[in-house]
Amino acid sequence: IILLCQGNDGNISRKESKIIALRDMGYSVLVFDYSGYGKSTGVPSEQTLYDDASSMVAFLRQTHSPEQIILYGECIGCPIATYAARRYSIGTLILESPVPNMKSIIRYRYPMLTSLSVLFPEFDTVQYLNGFKGKSLIMHSPTDEIIPYTSIDQLLKFCSYHIQLDGSHKHPIIPYNEVQQFIRDSTSSGFNKPK
């Protein structure tokens, strides 16, 4: 089963085509709205989003082993998925157009504010991916207009596999056959069992 941690663009109603594509690959998909998103109540904060994903993983763990769960993060959902994968020893992680951390986004998008970037330690995918014991796939497009492609250099040092996408941030062209091959390789060879 794939647990989809969405990005910051709306709610789960926008994920239909991705859910169908993942389902057509043979996987069940669980997608949820973070607190304060869509019809979910509550107030979003960094820790609340981590807690939301953790609750979903804990729910899945009632019926699935960690080896049967795949975490898939999009953009701001990448640090959330990575956090939950480390916390629950989930061995297969997919990151699409990942936010490395808020500091690097500020440095790349607003260079004149670089000196202030240290004040924004939030959503640190680099920190969570460094030390992750499973297998990870990073997919990103050089023409992403929101998350600069060069901003993921730190993440690439810690990932197992990388796919360079075509398309924009909101409309990436995802080669689902390659994603499926990554999942098969990770799970069939025992790579998804954290050390």
Tab-separated table of C-alpha atoms in Angstrom:
chain	number	residue	atom	x	y	z
A	1	ILE	CA	0.000	0.000	0.000
A	2	ILE	CA	1.197	3.526	-0.807
A	3	LEU	CA	0.615	6.314	1.694
A	4	LEU	CA	0.581	9.591	-0.232
A	5	CYS	CA	1.710	12.705	1.645
A	6	GLN	CA	0.595	15.500	-0.636
A	7	GLY	CA	2.180	18.849	-1.269
A	8	ASN	CA	0.872	22.235	-0.223
A	9	ASP	CA	-1.460	22.772	-3.176
A	10	GLY	CA	-5.011	22.226	-2.083
A	11	ASN	CA	-6.477	18.941	-0.918
A	12	ILE	CA	-6.875	15.296	-1.833
A	13	SER	CA	-9.487	16.045	-4.505
A	14	ARG	CA	-6.605	17.079	-6.796
A	15	LYS	CA	-4.870	13.696	-6.540
A	16	GLU	CA	-7.267	11.566	-8.568
A	17	SER	CA	-5.009	11.032	-11.598
A	18	LYS	CA	-2.017	10.075	-9.431
A	19	ILE	CA	-4.124	7.730	-7.312
A	20	ILE	CA	-5.420	6.042	-10.468
A	21	ALA	CA	-1.891	5.710	-11.905
A	22	LEU	CA	-0.568	4.145	-8.678
A	23	ARG	CA	-3.594	1.880	-8.401
A	24	ASP	CA	-3.099	0.783	-12.017
A	25	MET	CA	0.417	-0.283	-11.002
A	26	GLY	CA	-1.227	-2.733	-8.594
A	27	TYR	CA	-1.016	-0.815	-5.310
A	28	SER	CA	-3.631	0.285	-2.852
A	29	VAL	CA	-3.362	4.009	-2.108
A	30	LEU	CA	-4.219	5.901	1.066
A	31	VAL	CA	-4.331	9.682	0.775
A	32	PHE	CA	-5.390	12.095	3.495
A	33	ASP	CA	-5.804	15.812	4.105
A	34	TYR	CA	-3.524	17.332	6.708
A	35	SER	CA	-5.097	19.151	9.646
A	36	GLY	CA	-6.647	22.339	8.333
A	37	TYR	CA	-6.569	21.185	4.693
A	38	GLY	CA	-9.651	20.275	2.675
A	39	LYS	CA	-12.401	19.150	5.045
A	40	SER	CA	-10.020	18.243	7.876
A	41	THR	CA	-10.382	20.247	11.041
A	42	GLY	CA	-7.520	21.643	13.053
A	43	VAL	CA	-4.744	24.137	12.510
A	44	PRO	CA	-1.739	23.143	10.387
A	45	SER	CA	1.766	23.448	11.806
A	46	GLU	CA	4.961	21.592	11.045
A	47	GLN	CA	4.558	19.201	13.985
A	48	THR	CA	0.844	18.734	13.299
A	49	LEU	CA	1.606	17.614	9.739
A	50	TYR	CA	4.217	15.150	11.032
A	51	ASP	CA	1.672	13.871	13.561
A	52	ASP	CA	-0.992	13.517	10.850
A	53	ALA	CA	1.282	11.322	8.715
A	54	SER	CA	2.397	9.360	11.777
A	55	SER	CA	-1.256	8.652	12.617
A	56	MET	CA	-1.818	7.329	9.095
A	57	VAL	CA	1.239	5.052	9.316
A	58	ALA	CA	0.138	3.815	12.754
A	59	PHE	CA	-3.288	3.073	11.246
A	60	LEU	CA	-1.711	1.115	8.361
A	61	ARG	CA	0.555	-0.776	10.752
A	62	GLN	CA	-2.561	-2.372	12.259
A	63	THR	CA	-3.031	-4.408	9.060
A	64	HIS	CA	0.290	-4.137	7.197
A	65	SER	CA	3.898	-4.851	8.045
A	66	PRO	CA	6.462	-2.065	7.477
A	67	GLU	CA	7.696	-3.967	4.396
A	68	GLN	CA	4.242	-3.658	2.808
A	69	ILE	CA	4.021	0.124	3.228
A	70	ILE	CA	5.500	2.647	0.775
A	71	LEU	CA	5.621	6.320	1.698
A	72	TYR	CA	5.272	8.803	-1.167
A	73	GLY	CA	5.834	12.512	-0.547
A	74	GLU	CA	5.240	15.460	-2.852
A	75	CYS	CA	7.038	18.791	-2.323
A	76	ILE	CA	6.301	19.829	1.292
A	77	GLY	CA	5.012	16.273	1.831
A	78	CYS	CA	8.576	14.986	1.339
A	79	PRO	CA	9.920	15.938	4.787
A	80	ILE	CA	6.639	14.670	6.247
A	81	ALA	CA	6.923	11.297	4.472
A	82	THR	CA	10.622	11.012	5.337
A	83	TYR	CA	9.965	11.798	8.998
A	84	ALA	CA	7.263	9.103	9.179
A	85	ALA	CA	9.414	6.576	7.276
A	86	ARG	CA	12.256	6.993	9.777
A	87	ARG	CA	9.964	6.989	12.802
A	88	TYR	CA	8.193	3.769	11.789
A	89	SER	CA	11.087	2.001	9.994
A	90	ILE	CA	9.299	2.017	6.640
A	91	GLY	CA	11.838	0.828	4.108
A	92	THR	CA	10.589	2.258	0.800
A	93	LEU	CA	10.345	6.005	0.288
A	94	ILE	CA	9.501	8.024	-2.838
A	95	LEU	CA	10.093	11.780	-2.927
A	96	GLU	CA	8.689	13.868	-5.781
A	97	SER	CA	9.918	17.464	-6.233
A	98	PRO	CA	11.235	17.481	-2.680
A	99	VAL	CA	11.676	20.495	-0.453
A	100	PRO	CA	15.213	19.954	0.951
A	101	ASN	CA	14.445	22.357	3.821
A	102	MET	CA	13.119	25.875	4.182
A	103	LYS	CA	16.635	27.313	4.577
A	104	SER	CA	17.730	26.116	1.133
A	105	ILE	CA	14.528	27.286	-0.553
A	106	ILE	CA	15.054	30.775	0.875
A	107	ARG	CA	18.686	30.769	-0.271
A	108	TYR	CA	17.787	29.694	-3.821
A	109	ARG	CA	14.625	31.742	-4.324
A	110	TYR	CA	15.519	34.832	-2.295
A	111	PRO	CA	19.324	35.141	-2.303
A	112	MET	CA	19.185	38.603	-0.729
A	113	LEU	CA	17.684	36.951	2.401
A	114	THR	CA	20.331	34.223	2.726
A	115	SER	CA	21.602	35.602	6.027
A	116	LEU	CA	18.090	35.195	7.480
A	117	SER	CA	17.641	31.625	6.243
A	118	VAL	CA	19.032	30.178	9.497
A	119	LEU	CA	15.849	31.413	11.179
A	120	PHE	CA	13.817	28.884	9.175
A	121	PRO	CA	14.873	25.332	10.157
A	122	GLU	CA	11.489	23.853	9.230
A	123	PHE	CA	10.658	20.886	7.017
A	124	ASP	CA	14.203	19.524	6.877
A	125	THR	CA	14.106	16.572	4.482
A	126	VAL	CA	17.923	16.512	4.451
A	127	GLN	CA	18.014	15.874	8.200
A	128	TYR	CA	15.450	13.062	8.041
A	129	LEU	CA	16.879	11.424	4.916
A	130	ASN	CA	20.409	11.429	6.374
A	131	GLY	CA	20.340	8.233	8.386
A	132	PHE	CA	17.268	6.731	6.718
A	133	LYS	CA	17.974	2.990	6.544
A	134	GLY	CA	15.667	2.000	3.691
A	135	LYS	CA	15.721	2.704	-0.034
A	136	SER	CA	14.697	6.087	-1.385
A	137	LEU	CA	13.813	7.439	-4.810
A	138	ILE	CA	14.000	11.135	-5.640
A	139	MET	CA	12.177	12.452	-8.709
A	140	HIS	CA	12.632	16.057	-9.769
A	141	SER	CA	12.468	18.159	-12.926
A	142	PRO	CA	15.149	20.640	-14.024
A	143	THR	CA	12.285	22.851	-15.227
A	144	ASP	CA	10.545	22.914	-11.829
A	145	GLU	CA	9.625	26.554	-11.306
A	146	ILE	CA	8.935	26.236	-7.542
A	147	ILE	CA	11.710	24.009	-6.142
A	148	PRO	CA	14.982	24.709	-7.999
A	149	TYR	CA	16.563	21.547	-9.348
A	150	THR	CA	19.982	22.452	-7.947
A	151	SER	CA	18.481	22.743	-4.454
A	152	ILE	CA	18.247	18.940	-4.165
A	153	ASP	CA	22.021	18.355	-4.402
A	154	GLN	CA	22.214	17.634	-0.661
A	155	LEU	CA	19.363	15.136	-0.902
A	156	LEU	CA	20.932	13.254	-3.793
A	157	LYS	CA	23.854	12.316	-1.522
A	158	PHE	CA	21.479	10.334	0.684
A	159	CYS	CA	19.081	8.778	-1.824
A	160	SER	CA	19.289	5.341	-3.425
A	161	TYR	CA	17.938	6.224	-6.843
A	162	HIS	CA	17.169	9.361	-8.844
A	163	ILE	CA	14.841	9.986	-11.772
A	164	GLN	CA	15.083	13.264	-13.656
A	165	LEU	CA	11.562	14.287	-14.602
A	166	ASP	CA	10.225	16.380	-17.449
A	167	GLY	CA	7.501	18.948	-16.923
A	168	SER	CA	6.814	21.642	-14.364
A	169	HIS	CA	6.293	21.549	-10.607
A	170	LYS	CA	2.516	21.330	-10.860
A	171	HIS	CA	2.549	19.105	-13.943
A	172	PRO	CA	5.501	16.714	-13.737
A	173	ILE	CA	5.639	13.848	-16.198
A	174	ILE	CA	6.162	10.834	-13.993
A	175	PRO	CA	7.518	7.642	-15.576
A	176	TYR	CA	5.395	5.254	-13.532
A	177	ASN	CA	7.096	2.235	-15.101
A	178	GLU	CA	10.406	3.385	-13.563
A	179	VAL	CA	8.709	4.058	-10.233
A	180	GLN	CA	7.273	0.553	-10.288
A	181	GLN	CA	10.696	-0.898	-11.102
A	182	PHE	CA	12.218	0.962	-8.143
A	183	ILE	CA	9.522	-0.433	-5.833
A	184	ARG	CA	9.995	-3.963	-7.170
A	185	ASP	CA	13.779	-3.771	-6.810
A	186	SER	CA	13.484	-2.366	-3.297
A	187	THR	CA	11.014	-4.932	-2.051
A	188	SER	CA	12.157	-8.059	-3.917
A	189	SER	CA	15.787	-7.822	-2.907
A	190	GLY	CA	15.079	-7.119	0.721
A	191	PHE	CA	16.264	-3.523	0.370
A	192	ASN	CA	13.166	-2.250	2.101
A	193	LYS	CA	14.123	-3.880	5.373
A	194	PRO	CA	15.826	-1.188	7.420
A	195	LYS	CA	19.195	-2.103	8.875
